[in-house]
Coordinates of C-alpha atoms in Angstrom, one line a residue:
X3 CA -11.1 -23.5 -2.2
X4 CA -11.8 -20.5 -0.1
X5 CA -13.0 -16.9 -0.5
X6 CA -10.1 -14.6 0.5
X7 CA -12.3 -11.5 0.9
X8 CA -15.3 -9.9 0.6
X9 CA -14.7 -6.3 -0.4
X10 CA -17.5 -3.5 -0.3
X11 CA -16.9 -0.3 -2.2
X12 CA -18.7 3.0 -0.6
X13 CA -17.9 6.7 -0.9
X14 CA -17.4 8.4 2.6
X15 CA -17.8 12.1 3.9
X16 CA -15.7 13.8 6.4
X17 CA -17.5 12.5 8.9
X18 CA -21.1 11.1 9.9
X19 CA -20.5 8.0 8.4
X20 CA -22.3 5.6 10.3
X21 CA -25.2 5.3 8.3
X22 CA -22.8 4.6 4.7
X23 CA -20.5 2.2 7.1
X24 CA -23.8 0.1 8.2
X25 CA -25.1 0.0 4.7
X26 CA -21.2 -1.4 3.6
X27 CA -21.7 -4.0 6.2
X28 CA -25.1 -4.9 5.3
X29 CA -23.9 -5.8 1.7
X30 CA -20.9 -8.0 3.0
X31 CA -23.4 -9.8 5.6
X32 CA -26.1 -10.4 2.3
X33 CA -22.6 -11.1 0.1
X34 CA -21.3 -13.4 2.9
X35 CA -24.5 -15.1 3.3
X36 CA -25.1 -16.5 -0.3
X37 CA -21.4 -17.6 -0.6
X38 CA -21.0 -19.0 2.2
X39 CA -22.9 -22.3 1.6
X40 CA -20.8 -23.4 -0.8
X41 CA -17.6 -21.9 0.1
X42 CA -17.7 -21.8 3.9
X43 CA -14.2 -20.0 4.6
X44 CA -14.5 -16.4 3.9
X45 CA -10.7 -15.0 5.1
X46 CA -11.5 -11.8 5.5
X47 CA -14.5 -9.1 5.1
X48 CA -13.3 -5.3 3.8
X49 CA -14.5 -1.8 3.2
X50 CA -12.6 0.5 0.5
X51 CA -13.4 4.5 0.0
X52 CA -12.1 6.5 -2.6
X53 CA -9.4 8.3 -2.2
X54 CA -8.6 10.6 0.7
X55 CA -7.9 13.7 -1.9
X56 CA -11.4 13.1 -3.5
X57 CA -13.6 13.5 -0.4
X58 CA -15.1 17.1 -0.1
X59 CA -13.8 19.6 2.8
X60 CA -11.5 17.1 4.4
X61 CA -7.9 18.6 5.3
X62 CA -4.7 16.5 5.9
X63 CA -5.4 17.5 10.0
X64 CA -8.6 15.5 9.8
X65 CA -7.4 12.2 8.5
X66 CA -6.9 10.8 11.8
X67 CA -10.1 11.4 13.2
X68 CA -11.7 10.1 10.2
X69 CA -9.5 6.9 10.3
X70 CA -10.8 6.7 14.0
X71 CA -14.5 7.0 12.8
X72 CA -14.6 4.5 10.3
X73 CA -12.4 2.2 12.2
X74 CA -15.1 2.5 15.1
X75 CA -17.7 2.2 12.8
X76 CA -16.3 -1.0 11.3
X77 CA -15.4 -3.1 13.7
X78 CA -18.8 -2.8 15.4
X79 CA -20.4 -3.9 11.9
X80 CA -18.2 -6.5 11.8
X81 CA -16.2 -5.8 9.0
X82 CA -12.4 -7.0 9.3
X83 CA -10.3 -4.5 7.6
X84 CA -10.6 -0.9 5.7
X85 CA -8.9 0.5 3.4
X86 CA -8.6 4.6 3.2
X87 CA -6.4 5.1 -0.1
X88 CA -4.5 8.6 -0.9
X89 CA -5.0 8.0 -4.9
X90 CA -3.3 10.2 -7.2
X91 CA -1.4 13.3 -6.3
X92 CA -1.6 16.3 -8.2
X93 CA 0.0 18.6 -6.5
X94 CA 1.9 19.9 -3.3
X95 CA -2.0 19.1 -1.2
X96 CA -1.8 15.9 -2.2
X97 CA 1.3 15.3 -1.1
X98 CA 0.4 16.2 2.2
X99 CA -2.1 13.3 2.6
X100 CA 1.2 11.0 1.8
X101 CA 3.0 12.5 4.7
X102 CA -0.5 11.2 6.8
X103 CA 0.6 7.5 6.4
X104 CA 2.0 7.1 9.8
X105 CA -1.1 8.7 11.0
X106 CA -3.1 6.4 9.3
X107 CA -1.9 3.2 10.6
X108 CA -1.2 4.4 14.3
X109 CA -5.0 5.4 14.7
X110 CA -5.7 2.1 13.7
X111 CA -4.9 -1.7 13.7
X112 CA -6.9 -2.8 10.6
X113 CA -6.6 0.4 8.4
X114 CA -4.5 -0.2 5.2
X115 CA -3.5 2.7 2.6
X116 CA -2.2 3.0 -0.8
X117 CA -0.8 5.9 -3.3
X118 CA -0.7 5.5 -6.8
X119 CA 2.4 6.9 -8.3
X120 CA 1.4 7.1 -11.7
X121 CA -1.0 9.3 -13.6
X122 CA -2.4 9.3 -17.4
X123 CA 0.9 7.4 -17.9
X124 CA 3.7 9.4 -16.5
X125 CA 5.6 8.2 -13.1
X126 CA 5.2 11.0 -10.6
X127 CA 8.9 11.3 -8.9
X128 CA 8.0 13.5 -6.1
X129 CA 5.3 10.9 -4.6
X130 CA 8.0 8.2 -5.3
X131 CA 10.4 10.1 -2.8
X132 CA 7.4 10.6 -0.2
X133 CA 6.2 7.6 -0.2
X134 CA 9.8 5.8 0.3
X135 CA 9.9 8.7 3.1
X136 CA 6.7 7.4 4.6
X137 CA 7.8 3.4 4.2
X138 CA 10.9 4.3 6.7
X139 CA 8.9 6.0 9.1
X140 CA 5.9 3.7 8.8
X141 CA 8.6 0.8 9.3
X142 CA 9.8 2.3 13.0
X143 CA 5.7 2.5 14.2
X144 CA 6.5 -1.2 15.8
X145 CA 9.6 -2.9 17.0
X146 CA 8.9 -5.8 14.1
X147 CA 8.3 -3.0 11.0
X148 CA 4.9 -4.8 11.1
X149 CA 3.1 -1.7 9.4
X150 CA 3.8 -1.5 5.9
X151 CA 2.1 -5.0 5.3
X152 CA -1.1 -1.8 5.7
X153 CA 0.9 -0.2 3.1
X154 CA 1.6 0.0 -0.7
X155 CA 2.6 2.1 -3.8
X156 CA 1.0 1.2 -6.8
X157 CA 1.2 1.8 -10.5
X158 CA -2.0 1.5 -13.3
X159 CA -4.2 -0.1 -10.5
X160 CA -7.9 0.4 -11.9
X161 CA -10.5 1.0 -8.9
X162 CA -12.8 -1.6 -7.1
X163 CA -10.3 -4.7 -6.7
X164 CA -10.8 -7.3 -3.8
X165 CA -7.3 -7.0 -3.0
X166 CA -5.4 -4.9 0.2
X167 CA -4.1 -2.7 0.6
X168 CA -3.9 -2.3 -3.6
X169 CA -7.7 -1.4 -3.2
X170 CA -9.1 2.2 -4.4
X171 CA -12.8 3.0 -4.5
X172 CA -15.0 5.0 -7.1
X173 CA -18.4 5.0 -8.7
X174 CA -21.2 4.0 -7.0
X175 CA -21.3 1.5 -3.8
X176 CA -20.6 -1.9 -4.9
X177 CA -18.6 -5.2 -4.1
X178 CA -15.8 -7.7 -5.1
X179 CA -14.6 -11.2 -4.6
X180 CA -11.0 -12.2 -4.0
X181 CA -10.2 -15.9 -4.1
X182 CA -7.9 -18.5 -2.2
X183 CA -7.8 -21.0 -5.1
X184 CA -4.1 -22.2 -4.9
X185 CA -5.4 -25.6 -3.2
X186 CA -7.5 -26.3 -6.3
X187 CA -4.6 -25.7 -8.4
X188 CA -2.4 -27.8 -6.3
X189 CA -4.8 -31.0 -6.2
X190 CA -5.2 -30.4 -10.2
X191 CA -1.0 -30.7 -10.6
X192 CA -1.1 -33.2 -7.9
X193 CA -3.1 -36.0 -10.7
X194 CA -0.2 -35.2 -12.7
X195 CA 0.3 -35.9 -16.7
X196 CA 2.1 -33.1 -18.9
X197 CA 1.7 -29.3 -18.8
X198 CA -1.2 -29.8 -21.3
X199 CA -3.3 -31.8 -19.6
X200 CA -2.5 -30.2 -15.9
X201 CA -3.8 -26.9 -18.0
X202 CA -7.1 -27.9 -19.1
X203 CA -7.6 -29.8 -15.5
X204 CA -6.9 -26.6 -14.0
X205 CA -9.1 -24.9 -16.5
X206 CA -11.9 -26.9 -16.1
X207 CA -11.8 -27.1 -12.2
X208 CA -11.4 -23.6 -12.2
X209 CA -14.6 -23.0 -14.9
X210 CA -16.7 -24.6 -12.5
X211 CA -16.0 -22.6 -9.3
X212 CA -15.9 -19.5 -11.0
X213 CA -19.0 -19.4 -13.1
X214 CA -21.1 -20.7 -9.8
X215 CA -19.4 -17.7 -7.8
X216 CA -20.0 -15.1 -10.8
X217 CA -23.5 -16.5 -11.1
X218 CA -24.3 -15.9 -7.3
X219 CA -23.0 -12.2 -7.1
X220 CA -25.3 -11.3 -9.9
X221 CA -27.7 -12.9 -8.3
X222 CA -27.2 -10.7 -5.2
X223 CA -27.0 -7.5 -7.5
X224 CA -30.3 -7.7 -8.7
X225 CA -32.0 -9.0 -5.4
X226 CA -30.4 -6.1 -3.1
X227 CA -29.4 -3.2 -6.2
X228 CA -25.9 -2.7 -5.5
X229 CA -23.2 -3.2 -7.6
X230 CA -21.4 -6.4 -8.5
X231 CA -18.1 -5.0 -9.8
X232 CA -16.2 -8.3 -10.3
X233 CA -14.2 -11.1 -8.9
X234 CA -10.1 -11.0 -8.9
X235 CA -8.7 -14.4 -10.5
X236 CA -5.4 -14.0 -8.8
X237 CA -3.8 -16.8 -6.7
X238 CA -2.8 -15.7 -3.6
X239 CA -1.0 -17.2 -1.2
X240 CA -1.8 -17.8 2.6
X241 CA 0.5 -19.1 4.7
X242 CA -0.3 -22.9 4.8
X243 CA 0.8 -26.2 2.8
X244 CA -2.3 -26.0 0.9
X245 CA -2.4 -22.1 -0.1
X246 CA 1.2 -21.8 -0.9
X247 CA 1.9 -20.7 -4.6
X248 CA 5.3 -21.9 -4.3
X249 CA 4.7 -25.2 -3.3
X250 CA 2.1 -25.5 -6.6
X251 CA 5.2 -24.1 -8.4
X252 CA 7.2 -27.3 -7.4
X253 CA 5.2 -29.2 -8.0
X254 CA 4.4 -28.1 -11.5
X255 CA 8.5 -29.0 -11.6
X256 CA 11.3 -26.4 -10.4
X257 CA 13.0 -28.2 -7.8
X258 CA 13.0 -25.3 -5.6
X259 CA 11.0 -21.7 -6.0
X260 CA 13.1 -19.4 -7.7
X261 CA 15.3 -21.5 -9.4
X262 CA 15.7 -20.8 -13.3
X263 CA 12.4 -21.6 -15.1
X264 CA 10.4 -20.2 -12.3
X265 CA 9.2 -17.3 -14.9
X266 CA 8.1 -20.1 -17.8
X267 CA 5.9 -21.8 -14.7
X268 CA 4.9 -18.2 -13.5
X269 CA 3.6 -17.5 -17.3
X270 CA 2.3 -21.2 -17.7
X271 CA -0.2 -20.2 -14.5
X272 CA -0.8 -16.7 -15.4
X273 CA -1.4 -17.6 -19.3
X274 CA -4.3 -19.9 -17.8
X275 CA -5.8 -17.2 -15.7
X276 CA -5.6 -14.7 -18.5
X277 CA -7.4 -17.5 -20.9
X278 CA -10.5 -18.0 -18.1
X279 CA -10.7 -13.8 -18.3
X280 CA -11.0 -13.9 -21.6
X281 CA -13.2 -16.4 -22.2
X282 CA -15.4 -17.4 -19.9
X283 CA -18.9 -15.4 -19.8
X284 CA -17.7 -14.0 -15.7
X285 CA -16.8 -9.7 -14.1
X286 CA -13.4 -9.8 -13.2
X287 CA -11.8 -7.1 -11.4
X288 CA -8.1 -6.3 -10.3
X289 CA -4.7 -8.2 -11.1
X290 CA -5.9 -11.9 -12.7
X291 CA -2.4 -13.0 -12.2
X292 CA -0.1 -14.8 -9.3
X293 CA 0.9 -13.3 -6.5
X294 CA 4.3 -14.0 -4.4
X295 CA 4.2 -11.9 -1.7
X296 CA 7.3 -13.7 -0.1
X297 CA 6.1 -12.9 3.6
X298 CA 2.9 -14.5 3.4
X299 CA 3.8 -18.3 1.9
X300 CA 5.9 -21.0 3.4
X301 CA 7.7 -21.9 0.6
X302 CA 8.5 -18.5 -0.9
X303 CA 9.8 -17.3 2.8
X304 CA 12.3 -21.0 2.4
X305 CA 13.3 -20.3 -0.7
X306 CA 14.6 -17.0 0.2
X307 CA 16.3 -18.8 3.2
X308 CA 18.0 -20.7 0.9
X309 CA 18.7 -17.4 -0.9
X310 CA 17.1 -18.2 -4.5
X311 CA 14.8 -15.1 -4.1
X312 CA 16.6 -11.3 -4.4
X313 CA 14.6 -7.8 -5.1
X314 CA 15.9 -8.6 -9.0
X315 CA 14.2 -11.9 -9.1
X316 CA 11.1 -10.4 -7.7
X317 CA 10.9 -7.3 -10.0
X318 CA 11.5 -10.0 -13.0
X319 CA 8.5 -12.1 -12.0
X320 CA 7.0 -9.1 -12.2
X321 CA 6.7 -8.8 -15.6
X322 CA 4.6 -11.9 -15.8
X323 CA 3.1 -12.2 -12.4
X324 CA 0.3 -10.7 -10.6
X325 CA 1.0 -7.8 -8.4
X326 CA 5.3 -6.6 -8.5
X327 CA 7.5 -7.1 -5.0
X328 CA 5.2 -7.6 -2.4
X329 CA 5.7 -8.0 1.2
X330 CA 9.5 -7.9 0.6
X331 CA 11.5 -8.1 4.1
X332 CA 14.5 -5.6 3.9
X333 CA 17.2 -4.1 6.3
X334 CA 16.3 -1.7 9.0
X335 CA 18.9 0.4 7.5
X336 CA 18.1 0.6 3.8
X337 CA 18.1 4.4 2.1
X338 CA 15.4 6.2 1.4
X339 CA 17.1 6.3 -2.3
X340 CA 17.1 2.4 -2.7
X341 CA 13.2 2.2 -1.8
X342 CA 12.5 5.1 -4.2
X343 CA 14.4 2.9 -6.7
X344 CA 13.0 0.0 -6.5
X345 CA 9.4 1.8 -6.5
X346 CA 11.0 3.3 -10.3
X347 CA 11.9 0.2 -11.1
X348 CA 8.2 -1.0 -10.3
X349 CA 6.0 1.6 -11.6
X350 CA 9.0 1.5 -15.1
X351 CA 7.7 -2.1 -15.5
X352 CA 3.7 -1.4 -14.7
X353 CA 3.6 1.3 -17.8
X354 CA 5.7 -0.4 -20.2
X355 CA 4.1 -3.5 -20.3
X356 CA 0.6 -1.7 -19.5
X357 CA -0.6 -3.9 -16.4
X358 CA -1.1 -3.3 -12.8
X359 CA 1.9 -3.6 -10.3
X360 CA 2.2 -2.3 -6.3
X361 CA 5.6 -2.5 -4.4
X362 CA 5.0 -3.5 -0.8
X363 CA 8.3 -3.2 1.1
X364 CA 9.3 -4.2 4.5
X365 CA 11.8 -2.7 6.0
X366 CA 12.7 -4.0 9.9
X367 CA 14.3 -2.1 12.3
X368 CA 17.5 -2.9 13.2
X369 CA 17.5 -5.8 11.5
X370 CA 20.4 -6.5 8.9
X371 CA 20.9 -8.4 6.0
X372 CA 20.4 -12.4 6.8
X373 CA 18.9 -12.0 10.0
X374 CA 15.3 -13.5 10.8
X375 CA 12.0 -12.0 10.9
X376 CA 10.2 -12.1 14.2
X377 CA 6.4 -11.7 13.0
X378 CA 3.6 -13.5 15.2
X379 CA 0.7 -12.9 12.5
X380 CA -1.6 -15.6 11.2
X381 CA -0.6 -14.1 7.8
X382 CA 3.0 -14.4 7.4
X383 CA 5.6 -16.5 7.7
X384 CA 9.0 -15.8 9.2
X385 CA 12.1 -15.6 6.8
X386 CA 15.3 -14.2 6.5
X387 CA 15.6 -10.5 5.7
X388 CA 17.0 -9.9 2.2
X389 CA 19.8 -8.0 0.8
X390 CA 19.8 -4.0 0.1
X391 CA 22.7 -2.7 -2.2
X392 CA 23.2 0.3 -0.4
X393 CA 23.3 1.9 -4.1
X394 CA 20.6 3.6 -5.7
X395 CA 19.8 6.2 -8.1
X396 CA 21.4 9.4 -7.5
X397 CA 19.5 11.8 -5.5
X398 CA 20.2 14.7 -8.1
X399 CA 18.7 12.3 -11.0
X400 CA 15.8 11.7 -8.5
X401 CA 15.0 15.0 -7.9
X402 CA 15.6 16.5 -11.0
X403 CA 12.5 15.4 -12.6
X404 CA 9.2 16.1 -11.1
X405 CA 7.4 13.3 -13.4
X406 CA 8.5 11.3 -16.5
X407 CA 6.4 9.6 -19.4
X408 CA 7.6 7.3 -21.8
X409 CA 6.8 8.2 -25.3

């Protein structure tokens, strides 16, 4: 089992950051160093700020020098990734730190950025239609469309998660865990028996590595003051044999990922993860749930190959997965309409069923329907690019309501 990240909270200024930045890394060093004994893989260290609409005096002109400040400041702290979240948008302001997006990701290589398109429980259209505006202009930043894995909308994501670029800041400085458990998982189904058994294997394997990780962050709390906010449950995937969800999910006995039943063995693994949050004596923070971001695991990407995954599929999983479609490869040509539509169809199933959900789309440029993927990232995992319907919502129904809440 490894630790997928490290993630420090801080709240920034508008500039003059260096001494908040070196503090940030100075908790992921202390972090890193008590974890590391026992878990010696640590994927990825990560700052988070609150949102770029909460940070006093700064205008949508200023983002990118900011960006460039705190990418400066992080790499030479030696912190992997940041993450400078929009938030919530209010009003016609707000939206302009959505049109910033591009901005965002061309001033740096290891910025990521997310909006939240809902608000006290009513989906905001107007950031909808921005943001699906942003994912098409983000996608034609690089050749590959390589820039909106930096990118995501979200829906009733709660602050301080371990996870990118889902991540949002506030309160004071503090620091998350994100996990790469799937091998553990995989060795547990591996002993085999029935679905009862493999559960409380899993449980108990799990027990153990969480209550040791839970026990050294609050141990680090009170030695150093800052924070412990939590650690995120979720499974998620990394491109190998051992960290791919899918291939635990064959195990556990569809034939192939995506085949019918693939929901009752997404709940079976999420059920168990929801049981540990309940009732073990641990913080948790984020999604506690399974995530199938289809670019990032070997046996997702070959199961859309063989074309058992669609958008549809995806969005159903959704409703007892992790985090919603994530790191979906679509046409180059895909409507601005269709992304908003599939961002509804997202943020319709994060407030109905009251859980957190982000759409992370990936649209390449001139790349159609069936053709492959050309990534060179230690992250993904090359794939066939999936179907758009070239339908959508109408644009008149789109932009006839500002926001909607269901009663």
């Amino acid at each position: 089992m490894n630790l997928r990240s490290i993630t420090v909270g801080s709240n920034i200024r508008n500039e003059s950051n260096a001494e908040t930045i070196r503090k940030a890394a100075g908790i992921v060093a202390t972090v890193r160093s008590r974890l590391t004994d026992r878990y010696p893989k640590v994927r990825t260290t990560r700052l988070c700020t609150q949102p770029l609409t909460e940070i006093d005096g700064l205008n949508p002109g200023e983002v990118g020098r900011l960006v460039k400040e705190v990418d400066r400041l992080c790499r030479g702290g030696g912190v992997d990734w940041f993450c400078i979240p929009i938030g919530e948008c209010y009003d016609t302001t707000h939206l302009r730190f959505v049109k910033t997006l591009p901005t965002i990701m061309r001033c740096s290589e290891i910025a990521f950025s997310n909006v939240i398109a809902t608000q006290g429980g009513r989906i905001n259209f107007e950031v909808i239609l921005e943001c699906a505006r942003q994912v098409l202009k983000i996608s034609k930043l690089r050749s590959d469309g390589f820039d909106n894995f930096r990118f995501c909308v979200s829906a009733n994501v709660k602050p301080n998660g371990a996870f990118f670029p889902y991540s949002w800041h506030r309160g004071e400085d503090g620091f998350s865990i994100g996990l790469e458990a799937i091998d553990l998982i995989i060795d547990n189904v591996r002993v085999g028996g029935d679905l009862v058994e493999i559960r409380d294997r899993i449980r108990r394997a799990l027990s153990a590595e969480l209550e040791k990780i839970d026990s050294i962050a609050r141990e680090v709390e009170s030695e150093i003051g800052v924070k412990y906010y939590g650690v995120d449950l979720s499974l998620a995937p990394y491109p190998t044999e051992s960290q791919s969800i899918g291939r635990a999910i064959e195990y556990l006995g569809a034939e192939t990922f995506g085949v019918n039943g693939t929901l009752f063995l997404t709940s079976y693994l999420t059920n168990i993860l929801k049981c540990l949050e309940r009732d073990l004596p641990i913080r948790t923070v984020g999604f506690t749930g399974v995530m199938y971001p289809v670019l990032e695991d070997r046996y997702l990407a070959h199961s859309n190959d063989e074309g058992f995954l669609s958008v549809d599929s995806l969005l159903l999983y959704s409703s007892v997965c992790g985090c919603g479609p994530d790191m979906i490869p679509l046409p180059g040509d895909i409507s601005e309409r269709e992304v908003a539509s599939i961002m509804l169809d997202m943020s319709a199933l994060a407030l109905i069923l009251d859980k957190p959900l982000v759409a992370r789309l990936v649209p390449i440029p001139r790349k159609r329907e069936g053709q492959r993927t050309k990534f060179n990232y230690h992250f993904f995992h090359n794939t066939r690019i999936m179907a758009a319907r070239n339908r959508s919502l109408t644009r008149k129904m789109l932009k006839a309501t500002s926001s909607f809440e269901f009663p």
